[in-house]
């Protein structure tokens, strides 16, 4: 039996996963975007298991990171061997065979403009995607590029390039990623990214949103002279932005523009690269060669490593000390990366990505015919986005989240991206049988999510779901409150806390947002009790931050006892719980505060 706790769905009503999640939420930063209550313990290939030994097919691969899957023997061996020999000495200061081997491998496989031999390219090693972007930005702007005055960067709306300050200046995927951060470095112009899907369906193909290169010529060049622009940073397929494939002409036209004005073309292959699309790098599908390539995610099969590869004429501008990182090119990570690339080559995983990816797209086309709620199923190789929309074509993120939850409950790990999309980016070792099995679960999850939607007959697909928290230890009153809330709004998602500690915990998790909280007065009866006061303070914060409606119902206290609390603005209303019409009062209160007429009383 699945349960919902702390705002997340859990597969079993079992203590272990929930206990881990609860401790996590009390110990770790609230900035993580967890989707559901998966507490994973181990994996193998494209499958993984949780604390309760439930098995899952994994369509997410740790955000396209586990390229060779969980526990590939050759990768494990490389990690074990190197970690026993030496983990670190400092890539900034000494020489190592492991770093040389991964650099030479990348010199061989990464296509770079005007580099005719591997030795025409140079490699910089870091620890993550965002560091690859930082390195590329710093390199492109170093000494103002080839003419000394290049500093401006062009990036694209919908793109995600990382979260450190420099990379963040390029990221324009979700507003929350940039919001509230002062002093994000400037000198970046964002232009539209042309979605092929939107383009093929649009009646306005000449629209500027599909012609970013014209946009750059007509608008950006009026603000920044072409010889002041250091680089264009682009994802060949947008990842976090929603797995968006660009129009056919986009990358070649962008390459031509860069050539014309001496602007560096930086391809962010952090998500799409390392064999995922059936070629080493996604940009290869459009026959272009960048000046700088950024890679990370899939490179180390889960070991942290990032790299940038550039023409030696470009990277040789750097002098010793111009850029480095203590952990960059960690020896264990380098060994894991070499093993990863070898496995991808020797086991023909790029062919596998193509065939299993094509199989998935065919099956998804069938599902699309069956479920019109699927607006788009698009991608290359094992980088596929499935986007949902309502009958008007509008995004339906809530519904998408419901599908994600249902997948999880049925044994399929997925992750969302974009506004209304689920990404399919499994390990490159996934078999066709596993893909088929995963897509059956996926289809079942869509059916379940649709059934849940129509059961309620509410405009679920368009209106946001309300959330309520009932804080009460008496089952009788829990039931009343629950029925009242449901009578008022069927769609409201109701959560329950039985005592102070639980309530405080649920309200304490910063990402939680409740539209209303109904609580038993006995929990706040003694205002001198520290716990009671703490709870009220937390409630006040919630009310201020979220506009939460707080209703206290009391069996024992008079309004007078609560006047101070009401006057302080902590509580909206007080209801006599043991009155015969208590439920009517509750309904009235809800109706008043939500600005709607209350429905008839619960029978
Ligand atoms: C994930 C990602 C990054 C950032 O990588 P981190 O390792 O999380 O810093 C940058 N660009 C793209 C395209 C990504 O998908």
Coordinates of C-alpha atoms in Angstrom, one line a residue, residues 466 484 488 516 549 551 584-599:
X466 CA -4.8 22.4 -3.0
X484 CA -15.3 18.7 5.3
X488 CA -15.4 21.7 -0.2
X516 CA -4.9 25.4 4.8
X549 CA -5.4 29.7 6.0
X551 CA -8.2 27.2 11.4
X584 CA -20.9 23.7 9.0
X585 CA -18.7 26.2 10.7
X586 CA -15.7 24.6 9.2
X587 CA -17.2 24.7 5.8
X588 CA -18.2 28.4 6.3
X589 CA -14.7 29.2 7.4
X590 CA -13.1 27.5 4.4
X591 CA -15.5 29.1 2.1
X592 CA -14.9 32.6 3.5
X593 CA -11.2 32.4 3.4
X594 CA -11.1 30.9 -0.1
X595 CA -13.5 33.5 -1.3
X596 CA -16.1 31.0 -2.4
X597 CA -19.5 30.1 -1.3
X598 CA -19.4 27.1 0.9
X599 CA -21.1 23.9 -0.4

